[in-house]
Amino acid sequence: MADSAHDAQRIGTREREESISVLGEHFEAGRITAEEYGERTATAGAAVVRGDLTTLFEDLPEPRPSFLRPPLPQAPPPGVVPGSVPVAGLYAPPPMPQYQFSPKSKVAAGVLNIVLPFGIGRFYAGNTGIAVAQLLVTIFTFGVGALWSFIDGIVLIVNGGLDGEGRPLRD
């Protein structure tokens, strides 16, 4: 049960509307009847403090309005890295994640897409779905669709992309 100071906080239109929306989800799921839905939405529309809305959701499972969910855990003290382990009174940072890069090059994929505008760069990177789409668009638009491959090649060179396994292309 929430504390009385929290329940006594005044609410605004956003909280009332979010509560009515979530009640609609419960009604659609069949958790409350049409009569209960009408009563609860009327109560939510007239609510003044959080406690008025808290009672509407006490007997319902998730989802709940975001402002009625439990607060997130407190942040660690300044200078302490989350997930770190105390070592002799000091905190050691957690190990850095190792990112797996693709053996394929973003520059090679981009240049192939520009020079051979039939999705060849996407085939090289392992994105066969996009590659086939670029190939078919280029064929069925009598070459006009090559513009897609050309622009995609520039985007690959500038921003990079992912290979067929979701790994970032290397520089």
Short mmCIF file of N, CA, C and O in Angstrom, two decimals, residues 78-165:
data_model
loop_
_atom_site.label_atom_id
_atom_site.label_comp_id
_atom_site.label_asym_id
_atom_site.label_seq_id
_atom_site.Cartn_x
_atom_site.Cartn_y
_atom_site.Cartn_z
N PRO A 78 27.45 9.46 -5.64
CA PRO A 78 28.33 10.02 -6.68
C PRO A 78 29.70 9.33 -6.67
O PRO A 78 30.25 9.05 -5.62
N GLY A 79 30.19 9.06 -7.85
CA GLY A 79 31.51 8.44 -7.98
C GLY A 79 31.46 6.93 -7.97
O GLY A 79 32.46 6.27 -8.21
N VAL A 80 30.29 6.33 -7.72
CA VAL A 80 30.17 4.88 -7.70
C VAL A 80 29.52 4.44 -9.01
O VAL A 80 28.47 4.93 -9.39
N VAL A 81 30.16 3.54 -9.71
CA VAL A 81 29.66 3.04 -10.98
C VAL A 81 28.63 1.95 -10.70
O VAL A 81 28.91 1.03 -9.94
N PRO A 82 27.40 2.04 -11.29
CA PRO A 82 26.41 0.99 -11.07
C PRO A 82 26.96 -0.37 -11.50
O PRO A 82 27.61 -0.50 -12.53
N GLY A 83 26.73 -1.37 -10.70
CA GLY A 83 27.20 -2.72 -11.00
C GLY A 83 28.62 -2.97 -10.54
O GLY A 83 29.15 -4.06 -10.71
N SER A 84 29.29 -1.95 -9.96
CA SER A 84 30.66 -2.15 -9.51
C SER A 84 30.66 -2.92 -8.19
O SER A 84 29.67 -2.99 -7.49
N VAL A 85 31.79 -3.48 -7.89
CA VAL A 85 31.93 -4.32 -6.70
C VAL A 85 32.89 -3.64 -5.74
O VAL A 85 33.96 -3.19 -6.13
N PRO A 86 32.50 -3.54 -4.44
CA PRO A 86 33.43 -2.91 -3.50
C PRO A 86 34.69 -3.75 -3.33
O PRO A 86 34.63 -4.96 -3.18
N VAL A 87 35.85 -3.09 -3.40
CA VAL A 87 37.13 -3.77 -3.22
C VAL A 87 37.91 -2.95 -2.21
O VAL A 87 38.34 -1.84 -2.51
N ALA A 88 38.08 -3.47 -1.01
CA ALA A 88 38.86 -2.83 0.05
C ALA A 88 38.45 -1.38 0.25
O ALA A 88 39.26 -0.48 0.29
N GLY A 89 37.13 -1.13 0.31
CA GLY A 89 36.64 0.21 0.55
C GLY A 89 36.52 1.05 -0.71
O GLY A 89 35.96 2.11 -0.69
N LEU A 90 37.07 0.59 -1.81
CA LEU A 90 36.97 1.30 -3.08
C LEU A 90 36.03 0.53 -4.00
O LEU A 90 35.71 -0.62 -3.77
N TYR A 91 35.59 1.16 -5.05
CA TYR A 91 34.73 0.50 -6.01
C TYR A 91 35.49 0.27 -7.31
O TYR A 91 36.08 1.19 -7.85
N ALA A 92 35.45 -0.96 -7.77
CA ALA A 92 36.08 -1.29 -9.05
C ALA A 92 35.00 -1.23 -10.12
O ALA A 92 33.90 -1.72 -9.93
N PRO A 93 35.28 -0.61 -11.25
CA PRO A 93 34.26 -0.53 -12.31
C PRO A 93 33.97 -1.92 -12.89
O PRO A 93 34.84 -2.79 -12.88
N PRO A 94 32.75 -2.11 -13.39
CA PRO A 94 32.43 -3.40 -14.00
C PRO A 94 33.22 -3.58 -15.29
O PRO A 94 33.68 -2.59 -15.88
N PRO A 95 33.40 -4.79 -15.75
CA PRO A 95 34.15 -4.99 -16.99
C PRO A 95 33.43 -4.35 -18.18
O PRO A 95 32.22 -4.33 -18.23
N MET A 96 34.22 -3.82 -19.09
CA MET A 96 33.65 -3.19 -20.29
C MET A 96 33.11 -4.26 -21.23
O MET A 96 33.74 -5.30 -21.42
N PRO A 97 31.93 -4.03 -21.85
CA PRO A 97 31.40 -5.02 -22.78
C PRO A 97 32.26 -5.08 -24.04
O PRO A 97 32.79 -4.07 -24.49
N GLN A 98 32.41 -6.26 -24.56
CA GLN A 98 33.16 -6.45 -25.79
C GLN A 98 32.19 -6.46 -26.97
O GLN A 98 31.30 -7.28 -27.03
N TYR A 99 32.36 -5.52 -27.88
CA TYR A 99 31.49 -5.45 -29.04
C TYR A 99 32.09 -6.28 -30.16
O TYR A 99 33.27 -6.19 -30.45
N GLN A 100 31.26 -7.08 -30.76
CA GLN A 100 31.68 -7.94 -31.86
C GLN A 100 31.42 -7.20 -33.16
O GLN A 100 30.28 -6.88 -33.48
N PHE A 101 32.47 -6.90 -33.90
CA PHE A 101 32.32 -6.24 -35.19
C PHE A 101 32.30 -7.27 -36.29
O PHE A 101 32.87 -8.36 -36.17
N SER A 102 31.67 -6.92 -37.37
CA SER A 102 31.60 -7.77 -38.55
C SER A 102 32.95 -7.81 -39.25
O SER A 102 33.70 -6.83 -39.22
N PRO A 103 33.27 -8.91 -39.89
CA PRO A 103 34.51 -8.92 -40.69
C PRO A 103 34.34 -8.13 -41.99
O PRO A 103 35.32 -7.87 -42.69
N LYS A 104 33.13 -7.71 -42.31
CA LYS A 104 32.85 -6.96 -43.54
C LYS A 104 33.09 -5.48 -43.32
O LYS A 104 32.87 -4.94 -42.24
N SER A 105 33.52 -4.78 -44.36
CA SER A 105 33.84 -3.36 -44.30
C SER A 105 32.68 -2.52 -44.77
O SER A 105 32.05 -2.81 -45.80
N LYS A 106 32.39 -1.43 -44.04
CA LYS A 106 31.32 -0.53 -44.46
C LYS A 106 31.70 0.22 -45.74
O LYS A 106 30.86 0.50 -46.58
N VAL A 107 33.00 0.51 -45.91
CA VAL A 107 33.45 1.20 -47.12
C VAL A 107 33.29 0.30 -48.33
O VAL A 107 32.79 0.72 -49.38
N ALA A 108 33.67 -0.96 -48.20
CA ALA A 108 33.53 -1.90 -49.32
C ALA A 108 32.06 -2.08 -49.68
O ALA A 108 31.70 -2.07 -50.86
N ALA A 109 31.20 -2.21 -48.69
CA ALA A 109 29.77 -2.37 -48.96
C ALA A 109 29.21 -1.14 -49.65
O ALA A 109 28.45 -1.24 -50.61
N GLY A 110 29.61 0.05 -49.19
CA GLY A 110 29.12 1.28 -49.79
C GLY A 110 29.60 1.47 -51.21
O GLY A 110 28.83 1.82 -52.10
N VAL A 111 30.89 1.21 -51.46
CA VAL A 111 31.44 1.37 -52.81
C VAL A 111 30.80 0.36 -53.77
O VAL A 111 30.46 0.71 -54.90
N LEU A 112 30.61 -0.86 -53.32
CA LEU A 112 29.94 -1.86 -54.17
C LEU A 112 28.52 -1.41 -54.52
O LEU A 112 28.06 -1.60 -55.65
N ASN A 113 27.80 -0.82 -53.57
CA ASN A 113 26.45 -0.36 -53.84
C ASN A 113 26.43 0.83 -54.80
O ASN A 113 25.49 0.99 -55.55
N ILE A 114 27.48 1.65 -54.77
CA ILE A 114 27.54 2.81 -55.67
C ILE A 114 27.97 2.37 -57.07
O ILE A 114 27.36 2.75 -58.07
N VAL A 115 29.01 1.55 -57.16
CA VAL A 115 29.56 1.15 -58.46
C VAL A 115 28.65 0.14 -59.16
O VAL A 115 28.45 0.21 -60.38
N LEU A 116 28.10 -0.79 -58.42
CA LEU A 116 27.19 -1.80 -58.98
C LEU A 116 25.82 -1.64 -58.31
O LEU A 116 25.50 -2.36 -57.36
N PRO A 117 25.01 -0.70 -58.79
CA PRO A 117 23.78 -0.34 -58.09
C PRO A 117 22.64 -1.36 -58.25
O PRO A 117 21.55 -1.03 -58.70
N PHE A 118 22.92 -2.59 -57.89
CA PHE A 118 21.90 -3.63 -57.93
C PHE A 118 21.79 -4.30 -56.56
O PHE A 118 21.39 -5.45 -56.46
N GLY A 119 22.23 -3.61 -55.51
CA GLY A 119 22.20 -4.18 -54.17
C GLY A 119 23.39 -5.06 -53.88
O GLY A 119 23.39 -5.81 -52.90
N ILE A 120 24.45 -4.98 -54.70
CA ILE A 120 25.62 -5.84 -54.53
C ILE A 120 26.30 -5.59 -53.18
O ILE A 120 26.74 -6.52 -52.51
N GLY A 121 26.35 -4.35 -52.74
CA GLY A 121 26.96 -4.03 -51.45
C GLY A 121 26.18 -4.66 -50.30
O GLY A 121 26.75 -5.10 -49.31
N ARG A 122 24.86 -4.72 -50.44
CA ARG A 122 24.04 -5.35 -49.41
C ARG A 122 24.21 -6.87 -49.44
O ARG A 122 24.17 -7.52 -48.40
N PHE A 123 24.37 -7.44 -50.63
CA PHE A 123 24.67 -8.88 -50.71
C PHE A 123 25.99 -9.16 -49.99
O PHE A 123 26.11 -10.11 -49.23
N TYR A 124 26.99 -8.30 -50.24
CA TYR A 124 28.31 -8.44 -49.61
C TYR A 124 28.18 -8.41 -48.09
O TYR A 124 28.80 -9.20 -47.38
N ALA A 125 27.36 -7.49 -47.56
CA ALA A 125 27.22 -7.33 -46.11
C ALA A 125 26.35 -8.42 -45.49
O ALA A 125 26.31 -8.55 -44.28
N GLY A 126 25.65 -9.18 -46.31
CA GLY A 126 24.81 -10.26 -45.78
C GLY A 126 23.37 -9.85 -45.58
O GLY A 126 22.59 -10.60 -45.00
N ASN A 127 22.97 -8.65 -46.04
CA ASN A 127 21.59 -8.19 -45.93
C ASN A 127 20.83 -8.60 -47.20
O ASN A 127 20.50 -7.77 -48.03
N THR A 128 20.57 -9.88 -47.34
CA THR A 128 19.98 -10.38 -48.59
C THR A 128 18.59 -9.84 -48.85
O THR A 128 18.21 -9.65 -50.00
N GLY A 129 17.80 -9.59 -47.83
CA GLY A 129 16.45 -9.06 -48.04
C GLY A 129 16.48 -7.71 -48.72
O GLY A 129 15.78 -7.48 -49.71
N ILE A 130 17.29 -6.80 -48.19
CA ILE A 130 17.41 -5.47 -48.79
C ILE A 130 18.06 -5.58 -50.17
O ILE A 130 17.66 -4.89 -51.11
N ALA A 131 19.04 -6.46 -50.30
CA ALA A 131 19.74 -6.62 -51.58
C ALA A 131 18.79 -7.07 -52.67
O ALA A 131 18.80 -6.52 -53.78
N VAL A 132 17.96 -8.06 -52.38
CA VAL A 132 17.00 -8.55 -53.38
C VAL A 132 16.00 -7.45 -53.72
O VAL A 132 15.65 -7.26 -54.89
N ALA A 133 15.56 -6.69 -52.71
CA ALA A 133 14.62 -5.60 -52.97
C ALA A 133 15.26 -4.55 -53.88
O ALA A 133 14.63 -4.08 -54.83
N GLN A 134 16.52 -4.19 -53.62
CA GLN A 134 17.19 -3.20 -54.47
C GLN A 134 17.37 -3.73 -55.88
O GLN A 134 17.19 -3.01 -56.86
N LEU A 135 17.70 -5.00 -56.01
CA LEU A 135 17.87 -5.61 -57.33
C LEU A 135 16.55 -5.57 -58.11
O LEU A 135 16.52 -5.15 -59.27
N LEU A 136 15.46 -5.99 -57.47
CA LEU A 136 14.16 -6.03 -58.15
C LEU A 136 13.67 -4.63 -58.50
O LEU A 136 13.13 -4.41 -59.60
N VAL A 137 13.84 -3.68 -57.60
CA VAL A 137 13.41 -2.31 -57.89
C VAL A 137 14.21 -1.74 -59.06
O VAL A 137 13.65 -1.08 -59.94
N THR A 138 15.49 -2.02 -59.11
CA THR A 138 16.32 -1.53 -60.21
C THR A 138 15.88 -2.16 -61.53
O THR A 138 15.78 -1.47 -62.55
N ILE A 139 15.59 -3.44 -61.53
CA ILE A 139 15.18 -4.14 -62.76
C ILE A 139 13.82 -3.66 -63.23
O ILE A 139 13.63 -3.33 -64.39
N PHE A 140 12.84 -3.61 -62.32
CA PHE A 140 11.47 -3.31 -62.71
C PHE A 140 11.20 -1.83 -62.93
O PHE A 140 10.13 -1.47 -63.42
N THR A 141 12.13 -0.97 -62.60
CA THR A 141 11.96 0.46 -62.90
C THR A 141 12.92 0.88 -64.01
O THR A 141 13.17 2.06 -64.20
N PHE A 142 13.44 -0.11 -64.72
CA PHE A 142 14.34 0.12 -65.87
C PHE A 142 15.53 0.98 -65.48
O PHE A 142 15.91 1.90 -66.19
N GLY A 143 16.12 0.70 -64.32
CA GLY A 143 17.33 1.37 -63.89
C GLY A 143 17.13 2.58 -63.00
O GLY A 143 18.06 3.03 -62.35
N VAL A 144 15.92 3.12 -62.95
CA VAL A 144 15.67 4.30 -62.12
C VAL A 144 15.84 3.93 -60.64
O VAL A 144 16.31 4.74 -59.84
N GLY A 145 15.51 2.70 -60.26
CA GLY A 145 15.65 2.25 -58.88
C GLY A 145 17.08 2.16 -58.42
O GLY A 145 17.35 1.97 -57.23
N ALA A 146 18.03 2.28 -59.35
CA ALA A 146 19.45 2.26 -58.97
C ALA A 146 19.78 3.43 -58.07
O ALA A 146 20.76 3.38 -57.31
N LEU A 147 18.96 4.47 -58.11
CA LEU A 147 19.17 5.61 -57.23
C LEU A 147 19.12 5.19 -55.77
O LEU A 147 19.88 5.68 -54.94
N TRP A 148 18.22 4.25 -55.43
CA TRP A 148 18.12 3.73 -54.06
C TRP A 148 19.45 3.11 -53.64
O TRP A 148 19.98 3.40 -52.57
N SER A 149 20.01 2.24 -54.49
CA SER A 149 21.29 1.60 -54.17
C SER A 149 22.41 2.62 -54.04
O SER A 149 23.29 2.50 -53.19
N PHE A 150 22.39 3.63 -54.92
CA PHE A 150 23.42 4.67 -54.89
C PHE A 150 23.37 5.43 -53.57
O PHE A 150 24.39 5.59 -52.89
N ILE A 151 22.18 5.88 -53.17
CA ILE A 151 22.03 6.61 -51.91
C ILE A 151 22.36 5.71 -50.73
O ILE A 151 23.02 6.12 -49.77
N ASP A 152 21.92 4.45 -50.78
CA ASP A 152 22.21 3.50 -49.71
C ASP A 152 23.72 3.28 -49.59
O ASP A 152 24.24 3.14 -48.49
N GLY A 153 24.43 3.29 -50.70
CA GLY A 153 25.89 3.15 -50.67
C GLY A 153 26.55 4.31 -49.95
O GLY A 153 27.47 4.13 -49.14
N ILE A 154 26.07 5.52 -50.21
CA ILE A 154 26.61 6.70 -49.53
C ILE A 154 26.33 6.61 -48.03
O ILE A 154 27.20 6.88 -47.20
N VAL A 155 25.10 6.20 -47.67
CA VAL A 155 24.74 6.07 -46.26
C VAL A 155 25.61 5.02 -45.58
O VAL A 155 26.05 5.20 -44.44
N LEU A 156 25.89 3.91 -46.27
CA LEU A 156 26.75 2.88 -45.69
C LEU A 156 28.16 3.42 -45.42
O LEU A 156 28.74 3.13 -44.38
N ILE A 157 28.69 4.19 -46.34
CA ILE A 157 30.04 4.73 -46.16
C ILE A 157 30.06 5.73 -45.00
O ILE A 157 30.96 5.70 -44.16
N VAL A 158 29.07 6.60 -44.93
CA VAL A 158 29.05 7.65 -43.92
C VAL A 158 28.68 7.12 -42.54
O VAL A 158 29.37 7.37 -41.56
N ASN A 159 27.57 6.39 -42.45
CA ASN A 159 27.06 5.95 -41.15
C ASN A 159 27.35 4.50 -40.80
O ASN A 159 27.14 4.09 -39.67
N GLY A 160 27.78 3.73 -41.76
CA GLY A 160 27.97 2.31 -41.52
C GLY A 160 26.64 1.59 -41.56
O GLY A 160 25.63 2.12 -42.01
N GLY A 161 26.62 0.40 -41.08
CA GLY A 161 25.41 -0.40 -41.07
C GLY A 161 25.67 -1.69 -40.33
O GLY A 161 26.70 -1.85 -39.66
N LEU A 162 24.75 -2.62 -40.45
CA LEU A 162 24.88 -3.91 -39.80
C LEU A 162 24.99 -5.00 -40.85
O LEU A 162 24.45 -4.89 -41.94
N ASP A 163 25.71 -6.08 -40.49
CA ASP A 163 25.77 -7.21 -41.41
C ASP A 163 24.53 -8.08 -41.21
O ASP A 163 23.63 -7.73 -40.45
N GLY A 164 24.48 -9.20 -41.87
CA GLY A 164 23.34 -10.09 -41.80
C GLY A 164 23.10 -10.69 -40.43
O GLY A 164 22.01 -11.16 -40.13
N GLU A 165 24.10 -10.66 -39.56
CA GLU A 165 23.97 -11.20 -38.20
C GLU A 165 23.76 -10.10 -37.17
O GLU A 165 23.82 -10.36 -35.98
#
